[in-house]
XYZ file of C-alpha atoms in Angstrom:
681
model
C 11.854 37.855 -9.536
C 9.829 40.625 -7.573
C 10.033 38.551 -3.595
C 6.545 37.644 -2.190
C 6.442 34.595 0.620
C 2.831 34.956 1.003
C 0.099 33.365 -0.937
C -1.120 33.976 -4.332
C -2.000 32.438 -7.412
C 0.625 33.921 -9.521
C 3.686 33.277 -7.214
C 6.344 31.208 -9.133
C 9.748 29.400 -8.101
C 12.586 29.627 -10.188
C 15.680 27.973 -8.795
C 17.853 29.615 -11.109
C 17.138 33.316 -9.703
C 18.773 34.873 -6.795
C 14.744 35.588 -5.268
C 13.401 32.285 -5.734
C 10.199 33.172 -4.933
C 7.989 35.585 -5.756
C 5.553 37.247 -9.049
C 7.616 36.928 -12.356
C 7.699 40.111 -14.404
C 8.020 40.244 -18.581
C 10.968 42.585 -19.046
C 12.238 44.621 -21.289
C 14.996 46.574 -21.007
C 18.351 48.282 -22.842
C 21.890 46.990 -22.098
C 22.516 50.031 -19.406
C 19.690 47.997 -17.277
C 16.506 50.985 -17.872
C 13.637 49.047 -17.468
C 11.438 50.485 -21.074
C 8.719 48.185 -20.169
C 6.918 45.238 -17.908
C 4.298 43.017 -17.235
C 3.353 41.135 -14.415
C 3.356 37.324 -15.600
C -0.236 36.018 -14.516
C -0.428 32.313 -16.571
C -2.155 31.971 -19.448
C -4.025 35.224 -19.403
C -0.883 37.981 -18.890
C -2.035 41.114 -20.496
C -0.313 40.935 -24.168
C -1.231 42.157 -27.283
C -4.003 39.705 -28.280
C -3.346 39.408 -32.342
C -0.231 37.516 -31.054
C -2.127 35.083 -29.384
C -1.554 31.857 -31.816
C 2.460 31.957 -31.600
C 2.257 31.351 -27.968
C 3.403 33.208 -24.625
C 7.114 33.157 -25.171
C 6.648 35.025 -28.573
C 3.414 37.121 -27.416
C 5.531 39.192 -25.214
C 8.597 40.125 -27.584
C 5.668 41.023 -29.915
C 4.432 42.722 -27.328
C 7.398 44.741 -26.729
C 8.367 45.291 -29.655
C 4.894 47.582 -30.288
C 5.966 49.029 -27.556
C 9.427 50.186 -29.029
C 8.162 51.664 -32.586
C 5.211 53.542 -30.977
C 7.836 55.261 -29.412
C 8.331 56.981 -32.899
C 12.395 56.954 -32.882
C 13.984 56.038 -35.546
C 16.450 54.070 -34.471
C 17.196 50.187 -35.274
C 16.212 48.584 -32.234
C 18.444 44.776 -32.130
C 15.803 42.943 -29.769
C 17.915 40.237 -27.305
C 16.215 37.160 -26.060
C 16.954 33.996 -24.340
C 15.853 30.296 -25.570
C 12.655 30.431 -23.814
C 11.456 33.027 -26.588
C 13.089 32.254 -29.667
C 11.455 30.489 -33.016
C 11.204 30.955 -36.255
C 7.781 32.762 -36.306
C 9.198 35.276 -33.962
C 11.723 35.490 -35.675
C 9.996 36.421 -39.281
C 7.244 38.720 -36.976
C 9.932 40.806 -35.815
C 12.120 41.278 -39.012
C 8.791 42.447 -40.600
C 8.392 45.045 -38.042
C 11.784 46.006 -38.950
C 13.677 45.100 -36.365
C 16.895 43.263 -35.858
C 16.825 40.325 -33.761
C 19.195 37.824 -32.177
C 18.577 34.988 -29.821
C 19.796 32.190 -28.253
C 17.763 28.693 -29.044
C 17.278 25.053 -28.335
C 18.964 22.429 -30.322
C 15.481 20.641 -31.118
C 14.183 23.690 -32.616
C 17.065 23.749 -35.100
C 16.893 19.608 -36.194
C 16.793 20.229 -39.755
C 19.689 22.732 -39.714
C 23.079 20.709 -40.998
C 24.929 22.241 -38.449
C 27.396 19.684 -36.206
C 26.085 17.501 -33.407
C 26.566 19.171 -29.396
C 28.105 15.628 -29.113
C 31.046 16.262 -31.873
C 31.612 19.854 -31.016
C 32.618 19.303 -27.238
C 35.293 17.544 -28.773
C 37.084 19.973 -30.358
C 38.780 22.849 -28.532
C 36.879 26.000 -26.712
C 35.857 28.248 -29.233
C 35.029 26.363 -32.069
C 32.090 27.574 -34.383
C 30.494 26.118 -36.992
C 27.033 27.708 -38.503
C 24.912 28.437 -41.482
C 23.452 31.136 -43.840
C 21.181 31.673 -46.204
C 22.301 32.981 -49.445
C 20.846 36.576 -48.731
C 22.446 36.746 -45.990
C 20.251 37.663 -43.523
C 19.361 33.978 -41.226
C 22.397 32.441 -39.894
C 22.375 30.057 -37.552
C 25.680 29.563 -35.733
C 26.742 27.040 -32.432
C 30.070 27.763 -30.135
C 31.768 25.861 -27.762
C 32.472 27.567 -24.386
C 31.947 25.803 -21.022
C 28.184 24.885 -22.639
C 27.274 24.575 -25.771
C 25.625 27.988 -27.142
C 23.232 27.849 -30.140
C 22.020 31.206 -31.230
C 20.242 32.596 -34.152
C 19.521 35.813 -35.974
C 17.694 37.480 -38.827
C 17.946 40.506 -40.942
C 21.994 40.282 -40.001
C 24.711 40.897 -42.774
C 26.935 38.425 -42.766
C 29.046 37.718 -40.204
C 32.700 36.534 -40.265
C 33.692 34.578 -36.978
C 34.518 37.101 -34.839
C 31.572 38.558 -35.352
C 29.093 36.126 -34.636
C 31.407 35.366 -30.840
C 31.079 39.182 -30.668
C 26.929 38.520 -30.732
C 27.106 34.999 -28.348
C 28.938 37.663 -25.843
C 25.932 39.221 -26.141
C 24.434 36.425 -24.041
C 26.295 34.691 -21.612
C 23.548 32.502 -20.045
C 21.114 31.730 -22.193
C 21.617 28.185 -22.946
C 20.109 27.134 -19.453
C 16.918 28.978 -19.029
C 15.477 29.266 -15.897
C 12.099 29.243 -16.857
C 9.741 26.143 -17.971
C 8.874 25.622 -21.773
C 5.145 26.946 -21.789
C 3.259 24.139 -24.331
C 1.765 26.820 -26.561
C 5.168 27.830 -28.033
C 5.532 24.384 -28.857
C 2.665 24.241 -30.854
C 3.865 23.595 -34.702
C 7.212 24.558 -33.667
C 8.718 20.947 -33.422
C 10.625 20.900 -35.758
C 12.488 24.648 -36.400
C 12.055 25.164 -39.968
C 7.969 24.640 -41.551
C 9.332 24.155 -44.660
C 12.541 21.677 -44.150
C 13.318 20.533 -47.862
C 13.625 24.205 -49.199
C 15.151 25.505 -46.111
C 18.260 22.892 -46.723
C 17.986 23.830 -50.562
C 18.850 27.089 -49.590
C 21.417 26.422 -47.221
C 25.478 26.363 -47.911
C 25.854 22.977 -46.255
C 28.065 21.117 -46.720
C 26.125 17.649 -46.653
C 24.187 18.497 -48.849
C 25.592 15.834 -51.177
C 26.138 13.740 -48.893
C 22.966 12.911 -47.092
C 20.800 12.777 -50.165
C 20.405 8.608 -50.842
C 19.030 7.900 -46.798
C 19.550 4.076 -48.204
C 23.302 4.333 -48.154
C 23.010 5.868 -44.135
C 24.122 3.400 -42.318
C 22.452 4.853 -39.200
C 19.114 4.435 -40.846
C 18.836 0.900 -41.089
C 17.011 -0.568 -38.466
C 17.726 -3.043 -36.098
C 18.520 -6.721 -37.287
C 15.899 -8.714 -35.777
C 16.879 -11.827 -33.127
C 18.304 -14.833 -34.829
C 17.701 -18.228 -32.796
C 21.160 -21.206 -33.070
C 17.673 -23.733 -34.247
C 16.524 -21.638 -36.785
C 19.239 -19.338 -38.218
C 20.909 -21.081 -41.032
C 23.213 -17.919 -41.849
C 26.730 -17.333 -40.685
C 27.209 -14.471 -38.538
C 28.664 -11.293 -40.228
C 32.016 -10.830 -39.537
C 32.684 -7.553 -38.389
C 35.316 -5.089 -38.667
C 36.797 -3.958 -35.409
C 36.003 -0.637 -34.890
C 39.022 2.165 -35.745
C 40.179 4.417 -33.396
C 37.318 7.173 -34.350
C 34.182 6.372 -31.585
C 31.878 7.828 -34.253
C 33.112 5.045 -36.885
C 32.999 2.595 -34.238
C 29.551 3.405 -32.641
C 28.481 2.710 -36.726
C 30.239 -0.196 -36.909
C 27.982 -2.059 -33.728
C 25.211 -1.377 -35.228
C 25.658 -4.256 -37.785
C 25.797 -6.653 -34.267
C 23.705 -9.717 -34.179
C 22.531 -11.307 -31.071
C 22.062 -15.560 -30.783
C 19.947 -16.888 -28.645
C 23.268 -19.861 -27.492
C 25.655 -20.818 -24.757
C 29.248 -19.622 -25.061
C 31.096 -22.230 -24.315
C 35.098 -22.779 -23.427
C 37.065 -25.663 -21.969
C 39.378 -25.517 -19.472
C 42.711 -25.829 -21.473
C 40.840 -22.630 -23.083
C 40.698 -20.560 -19.781
C 44.150 -22.139 -18.243
C 46.300 -20.084 -16.727
C 49.789 -20.017 -18.866
C 51.420 -17.548 -16.556
C 54.414 -17.690 -13.723
C 53.492 -16.583 -9.944
C 57.366 -17.259 -8.582
C 58.659 -14.383 -7.262
C 62.111 -13.395 -8.513
C 65.016 -14.061 -6.431
C 65.374 -10.305 -4.668
C 61.877 -10.806 -3.642
C 61.084 -14.281 -2.486
C 62.888 -13.850 1.211
C 61.496 -11.067 2.252
C 57.760 -12.614 1.148
C 58.866 -15.115 3.475
C 61.565 -14.281 6.161
C 61.830 -10.455 5.725
C 60.433 -8.001 8.514
C 57.905 -5.070 7.720
C 60.860 -2.580 7.384
C 62.867 -4.795 4.558
C 59.252 -5.318 2.283
C 59.241 -1.263 3.134
C 62.875 -0.637 1.872
C 61.937 -2.872 -1.033
C 59.346 0.038 -2.731
C 61.049 2.948 -0.305
C 64.236 2.977 -1.678
C 67.581 4.080 -1.053
C 67.451 5.716 -4.374
C 63.940 7.672 -3.887
C 65.278 9.113 -0.465
C 67.633 10.377 -2.217
C 66.135 11.951 -4.609
C 63.776 13.761 -2.200
C 66.574 14.772 -0.186
C 67.968 16.616 -3.360
C 64.962 17.939 -4.400
C 63.352 19.473 -0.867
C 67.274 20.928 -0.758
C 66.622 22.692 -4.275
C 63.559 23.838 -3.191
C 64.832 25.282 0.090
C 67.343 26.800 -1.758
C 64.861 28.292 -4.101
C 62.995 29.547 -1.024
C 65.558 31.482 0.272
C 69.041 30.801 -0.765
C 70.635 31.924 2.636
C 68.505 29.065 4.745
C 69.584 26.011 2.767
C 67.563 22.554 4.682
C 70.450 20.833 5.230
C 68.254 17.774 4.601
C 70.350 14.058 4.907
C 68.964 10.381 3.744
C 69.124 9.706 7.387
C 67.128 13.200 8.579
C 64.759 12.511 6.304
C 64.428 8.509 7.200
C 63.858 10.374 10.681
C 60.734 12.215 9.304
C 59.325 9.350 7.501
C 58.814 7.328 10.695
C 57.832 10.010 12.922
C 54.976 10.101 10.197
C 54.329 6.597 10.258
C 54.133 7.311 14.457
C 52.158 9.457 13.854
C 49.398 7.281 11.584
C 49.303 5.224 14.450
C 48.739 7.280 17.593
C 46.757 9.669 16.841
C 46.594 13.819 18.607
C 44.685 16.265 17.596
C 47.447 18.775 16.675
C 50.550 18.285 15.062
C 52.585 19.687 18.696
C 51.230 17.905 20.830
C 53.526 15.317 19.912
C 55.724 17.451 21.883
C 53.470 18.606 24.851
C 56.032 18.103 28.325
C 52.559 17.176 29.849
C 50.810 14.922 26.663
C 53.408 14.287 24.329
C 55.001 11.122 22.712
C 58.423 10.730 24.170
C 59.975 8.137 21.008
C 58.916 11.214 18.875
C 60.282 13.520 21.010
C 63.261 11.338 21.330
C 63.771 11.295 17.581
C 63.585 14.829 16.360
C 62.777 18.781 17.484
C 59.684 20.308 16.248
C 60.913 23.272 14.896
C 63.321 20.567 12.882
C 60.155 18.029 11.646
C 58.034 21.434 10.454
C 60.756 23.002 8.270
C 60.982 19.454 7.275
C 57.823 19.401 6.924
C 57.438 22.775 5.253
C 60.461 22.192 2.639
C 59.356 18.412 1.456
C 59.677 18.372 -2.238
C 59.417 15.441 -4.715
C 59.691 17.096 -8.406
C 61.533 20.184 -9.259
C 59.324 23.381 -10.013
C 61.640 24.959 -12.593
C 60.051 22.032 -14.609
C 56.688 22.287 -14.356
C 55.589 23.364 -17.945
C 52.427 26.433 -17.527
C 48.802 25.285 -17.892
C 48.695 26.957 -21.512
C 51.732 23.686 -22.834
C 49.889 20.620 -24.249
C 52.338 18.154 -21.970
C 51.273 19.916 -18.611
C 50.870 17.808 -15.954
C 48.909 17.935 -12.857
C 50.621 15.606 -10.758
C 54.053 17.174 -11.922
C 54.720 17.561 -7.274
C 54.428 13.851 -7.174
C 54.864 12.523 -10.727
C 58.301 10.663 -9.414
C 56.464 8.918 -6.348
C 53.738 7.799 -8.462
C 55.900 6.321 -11.375
C 58.745 4.927 -8.675
C 56.149 3.197 -6.946
C 53.977 2.084 -10.174
C 57.597 0.230 -10.969
C 57.764 -1.531 -8.120
C 54.404 -2.528 -7.339
C 55.209 -4.218 -10.717
C 57.962 -6.287 -9.817
C 55.329 -8.768 -7.992
C 53.713 -11.372 -10.044
C 50.464 -11.332 -11.603
C 47.544 -13.778 -10.316
C 45.418 -14.683 -13.202
C 42.555 -13.038 -11.902
C 42.998 -9.796 -11.990
C 40.298 -6.225 -10.479
C 39.577 -2.677 -11.863
C 38.087 -0.370 -9.883
C 38.139 3.086 -7.460
C 39.319 3.636 -4.811
C 39.423 6.700 -2.522
C 42.544 8.422 -0.701
C 40.049 10.525 1.993
C 40.670 14.004 2.489
C 38.844 16.825 3.371
C 41.011 19.905 1.962
C 39.920 22.532 -0.625
C 41.467 21.036 -4.029
C 40.378 21.220 -7.244
C 40.997 17.738 -7.673
C 38.459 16.266 -4.943
C 35.687 14.234 -6.084
C 32.724 13.167 -4.110
C 31.256 8.820 -4.549
C 28.609 8.258 -2.511
C 28.999 5.168 -3.008
C 31.991 4.478 -1.351
C 33.021 4.329 2.444
C 34.663 7.735 2.121
C 32.839 9.894 -0.398
C 35.559 13.095 -0.536
C 39.143 12.850 -2.068
C 41.338 12.345 -3.895
C 40.080 9.069 -6.824
C 42.162 6.013 -7.749
C 42.002 3.765 -10.615
C 43.400 0.637 -8.780
C 44.125 -2.718 -10.635
C 44.742 -5.615 -7.627
C 44.966 -9.317 -7.449
C 42.188 -11.074 -5.540
C 44.438 -11.072 -2.736
C 44.275 -7.185 -2.401
C 47.336 -6.491 -4.101
C 47.569 -3.816 -5.758
C 49.774 -3.183 -9.057
C 49.598 -0.507 -11.213
C 47.524 2.731 -9.811
C 46.667 5.959 -11.426
C 45.282 9.544 -9.550
C 42.465 10.742 -11.152
C 43.123 14.474 -12.225
C 40.517 15.102 -15.105
C 42.969 15.353 -18.169
C 44.389 11.825 -18.456
C 43.366 10.485 -21.770
C 47.173 9.159 -22.512
C 47.174 6.301 -25.211
C 49.733 4.509 -27.362
C 50.050 4.839 -30.949
C 48.732 0.896 -31.208
C 45.496 1.514 -28.845
C 41.970 2.368 -30.042
C 40.629 5.147 -28.273
C 37.340 3.778 -25.991
C 37.016 7.530 -24.473
C 38.400 8.689 -20.890
C 36.891 5.264 -18.829
C 37.573 2.630 -21.542
C 41.068 3.987 -21.951
C 41.672 4.175 -18.289
C 41.072 0.055 -18.431
C 43.844 0.119 -21.527
C 46.389 1.775 -19.397
C 46.276 -0.206 -16.388
C 46.554 -3.599 -17.860
C 49.390 -2.032 -20.220
C 51.702 -4.067 -18.132
C 49.862 -7.339 -18.302
C 51.273 -10.272 -20.237
C 49.440 -10.777 -23.302
C 48.470 -14.304 -24.331
C 48.889 -16.248 -20.694
C 45.068 -16.168 -20.365
C 45.240 -13.297 -18.057
C 41.151 -12.541 -16.073
C 40.424 -8.535 -15.549
C 37.216 -7.987 -14.455
C 35.421 -4.292 -13.890
C 32.177 -3.022 -13.059
C 29.638 -1.037 -15.217
C 31.518 1.877 -15.968
C 34.334 0.693 -17.724
C 32.298 -2.316 -19.535
C 32.145 -1.712 -23.023
C 31.751 -4.540 -26.101
C 34.776 -2.497 -27.693
C 36.610 -2.888 -24.605
C 35.997 -6.591 -24.154
C 37.177 -7.318 -27.448
C 40.169 -5.333 -27.524
C 41.257 -7.328 -24.275
C 40.478 -10.671 -25.531
C 42.248 -9.904 -29.317
C 45.250 -9.039 -26.797
C 45.285 -12.800 -25.191
C 43.013 -11.054 -21.970
C 39.811 -12.730 -20.814
C 37.470 -10.224 -19.020
C 34.167 -10.190 -17.012
C 32.214 -6.730 -15.945
C 28.968 -5.262 -15.533
C 27.601 -3.867 -18.075
C 24.866 -1.092 -19.310
C 22.213 -2.448 -20.976
C 22.288 0.501 -23.524
C 25.915 -0.532 -24.195
C 24.525 -3.629 -25.546
C 23.526 -2.599 -29.133
C 20.743 -4.603 -30.900
C 20.892 -7.102 -27.992
C 17.636 -8.348 -27.109
C 17.540 -9.270 -23.517
C 14.431 -8.686 -21.514
C 14.283 -5.195 -20.006
C 14.385 -4.594 -16.313
C 10.934 -3.275 -16.461
C 10.129 -6.876 -18.056
C 12.254 -8.859 -15.310
C 11.193 -6.926 -12.257
C 7.780 -7.766 -13.056
C 6.023 -10.351 -10.531
C 5.486 -12.451 -12.149
C 8.880 -12.692 -13.252
C 10.273 -14.957 -10.087
C 13.617 -14.237 -8.876
C 16.262 -16.699 -10.322
C 15.302 -15.869 -13.539
C 17.514 -15.438 -16.327
C 18.193 -14.604 -19.760
C 21.750 -15.343 -22.250
C 22.492 -13.857 -25.461
C 25.475 -14.080 -27.440
C 27.099 -12.331 -30.631
C 30.407 -12.204 -32.436
C 32.656 -8.510 -32.993
C 36.170 -8.834 -34.665
C 35.926 -12.795 -34.542
C 35.241 -12.858 -30.663
C 32.316 -14.687 -29.114
C 30.766 -12.175 -26.743
C 28.095 -13.456 -24.243
C 25.551 -10.717 -22.067
C 23.552 -12.787 -19.322
C 20.678 -10.810 -17.622
C 19.880 -12.298 -14.157
C 16.994 -10.936 -11.426
C 17.754 -11.025 -7.891
C 16.377 -8.089 -5.860
C 17.818 -6.200 -8.687
C 18.604 -6.525 -11.829
C 21.937 -6.684 -13.426
C 23.658 -7.364 -16.815
C 26.941 -9.306 -17.532
C 29.310 -9.279 -20.009
C 32.110 -11.774 -20.526
C 34.798 -12.916 -23.294
C 35.296 -16.373 -21.768
C 32.369 -17.353 -19.019
C 28.445 -17.334 -19.623
C 25.425 -18.388 -17.726
C 26.081 -22.873 -17.812
C 26.411 -24.552 -15.065
C 23.868 -22.972 -13.362
C 24.201 -23.173 -9.341
C 21.623 -22.339 -6.792
C 22.519 -19.484 -3.508
C 20.103 -18.904 -0.413
C 18.942 -15.546 -0.209
C 16.329 -13.968 1.843
C 12.750 -13.485 0.966
C 11.624 -10.613 2.726
C 7.715 -11.541 1.919
C 8.138 -14.750 3.695
C 10.499 -13.575 6.057
C 12.817 -16.850 5.022
C 16.127 -17.704 3.175
C 14.939 -19.607 0.287
C 17.038 -20.685 -3.044
C 17.167 -19.328 -6.208
C 19.044 -19.964 -9.658
C 22.302 -18.261 -9.702
C 24.005 -18.278 -13.298
C 27.639 -19.351 -13.591
C 28.622 -15.575 -14.296
C 27.356 -14.195 -11.039
C 29.143 -17.096 -8.888
C 32.450 -15.833 -11.168
C 32.050 -11.867 -11.326
C 31.592 -12.193 -7.131
C 34.474 -14.559 -5.954
C 36.879 -12.137 -8.255
C 35.806 -8.947 -8.137
C 36.758 -7.451 -4.771
C 40.988 -6.800 -4.720
C 39.610 -2.889 -4.542
C 37.883 -3.472 -1.736
C 40.442 -6.356 0.144
C 43.067 -3.592 -0.125
C 41.017 -0.582 1.268
C 39.832 -3.114 4.229
C 43.251 -4.380 5.151
C 45.011 -0.334 4.947
C 41.474 0.469 7.140
C 42.274 -2.695 9.610
C 45.291 -1.266 11.779
C 42.778 2.299 12.719
C 40.151 -0.409 13.113
C 42.220 -2.548 15.278
C 42.870 0.817 17.409
C 39.343 2.118 17.580
C 37.947 -1.376 18.469
C 40.887 -1.221 21.151
C 39.631 1.616 23.106
C 36.112 1.147 23.336
C 36.805 -2.164 24.640
C 39.259 -0.383 27.481
C 36.202 2.309 28.005
C 33.774 -1.156 28.100
C 35.973 -2.786 31.015
C 35.626 0.482 32.964
C 32.166 1.083 32.702
C 31.477 -2.078 33.416
C 33.442 -1.821 37.305
C 32.410 -0.002 40.249
C 34.351 1.355 42.280
C 38.182 1.996 42.175
C 39.195 0.079 38.753
C 40.424 -3.392 39.301
C 44.404 -4.173 39.056
C 43.146 -7.888 37.220
C 43.523 -7.345 32.851
C 39.947 -10.652 32.511
C 37.046 -8.971 32.221
C 35.218 -12.508 32.806
C 37.160 -12.985 35.882
C 35.130 -9.530 36.615
C 32.243 -11.059 36.058
C 32.142 -13.785 37.936
C 33.061 -12.083 40.679
C 30.004 -9.909 40.398
C 27.684 -13.435 40.459
C 29.055 -14.661 43.670
C 27.899 -11.715 45.437
C 24.719 -12.975 44.937
C 21.598 -10.644 45.516
C 21.139 -7.505 47.327
C 20.759 -7.108 50.941
C 17.321 -5.495 52.067
C 17.926 -1.791 53.350
C 15.312 -1.574 56.253
C 13.781 1.423 56.802
C 14.674 4.365 58.792
C 13.370 4.448 61.921
């Protein structure tokens, strides 16, 4: 890019370049950066050899540069390397005819006829995994390599390459997968299929898939979608679909056999009745009724975990400096916790201000000195660093330093009996620190922070939580693999008692047909919003159809399917937006009515509301309710400050000793109108 900020018909904008606005130039250079040829970009009128015009603009640029190399008269084995903006079969063949060697990254849609492993499957393998195909004469090779991204590369007139040589050639182009240039229309003409004769090339390539894909009738992915069956006209029974294996690919293939029917799911109250026991155990019953805040706090932060923190903190201080041990005691650690609780309520901009002689907080000053507090905070530790496995180890734990605290809290949280209805959602632990695990969720009140997956009751009690680190995909041998997101629900639900009709609610981030089916087979009903592309073969009206003005608000549609012997129902409903639900226990019936605001008429109207909507809205907000409990103390503190400021701002003169704002207002009313001030003489 040649920087230019004026107005010109040839000025370009390329957002991936350091200089985004200016004139674009095609440049041919050596690996050391010496420019051999340059041509400014002028659109369709770019000065390139006209005999290459049929091959497209990108190919014309490369071939013109090749002619320049040949015209120099040097008898060198030139090797031209370019990115995926230029690479195509005709270009590689033309360069080979000129006696030059060529290599370039290639877009995946230009290699559709080559039986390489798909990028989605290659991403699941370890970094460094390679798949490639070559012709019998070893003159043409296409390779795909997994690094941070998936790179596809093609080369013509090259000797047979082993895996190490392929990686060396891939290293020649370290950013060719995502080209910053837009693809010209003329460069794609005739190249929808990367090979001009796909059948001949498949016959010529050494492909292990050659014999497997001979018969398209046996390919499950070639079968068309089954038609929608209406219960009134269907006489055949819905075929039983076996439950998917742990392989996600085989599960997707199995779901292609789903058949959806226009039918209502019906479960009586006995089938969904809760058979669990919500009675508190003896050690919790007294605390739940007559316990003090300290006794409830001590139930979760026990003497065992306090002693563990004391031991690990003292050990860490010795590891840092054996001559200066911390000598922390359990009593002193509890004082440290008390100071932290004080600081969470009475907030100062700086920690040392709590010990200030002018504005300090006396209860904290009486508990501990500032130097001792900072020393404990510096050496506070929860786990032994010497047991932390390195990053290269398969059992490496990013949360090793706080793993004992997480395990202890989950163990204590699980002692409280679970209600029938639970919800799973994300929670943000707000922070502004720079950390690789920090997440950004734009729809949360706290957008930046550490993300937690939490399972809560309807009343907002957290039974189990899991901190997101980007590496959790653990599952037990008897648990199927639902992917990183679905496995979160499986892990959080491990402690939920089976076959007593618990119900779990979650949103469309988690919901899928295999997950809902798995929970139902475990005796756990579930309900959640679902993305329409996860309902394979379902013929519910799409969003575009439902959002038409001719479709009134309150319109809904319901369809039902059977998956591994479990009845599932999907309901789509139109309000201000279109929302789709998937459930294993509840459907649209009975349909009620809700009030909604009509923007056009600016009035509240009644619209139809399926029962599944009311069920979801009534029980999904457990995690949000817990967040409101956490923020309520801080909110009350802020409101108290606002009220005090409001009282002072509405008083004249010296502040009154009265604590009632109402008395001040009544006193102002009794003063009467202001007296007229006569003009000066």
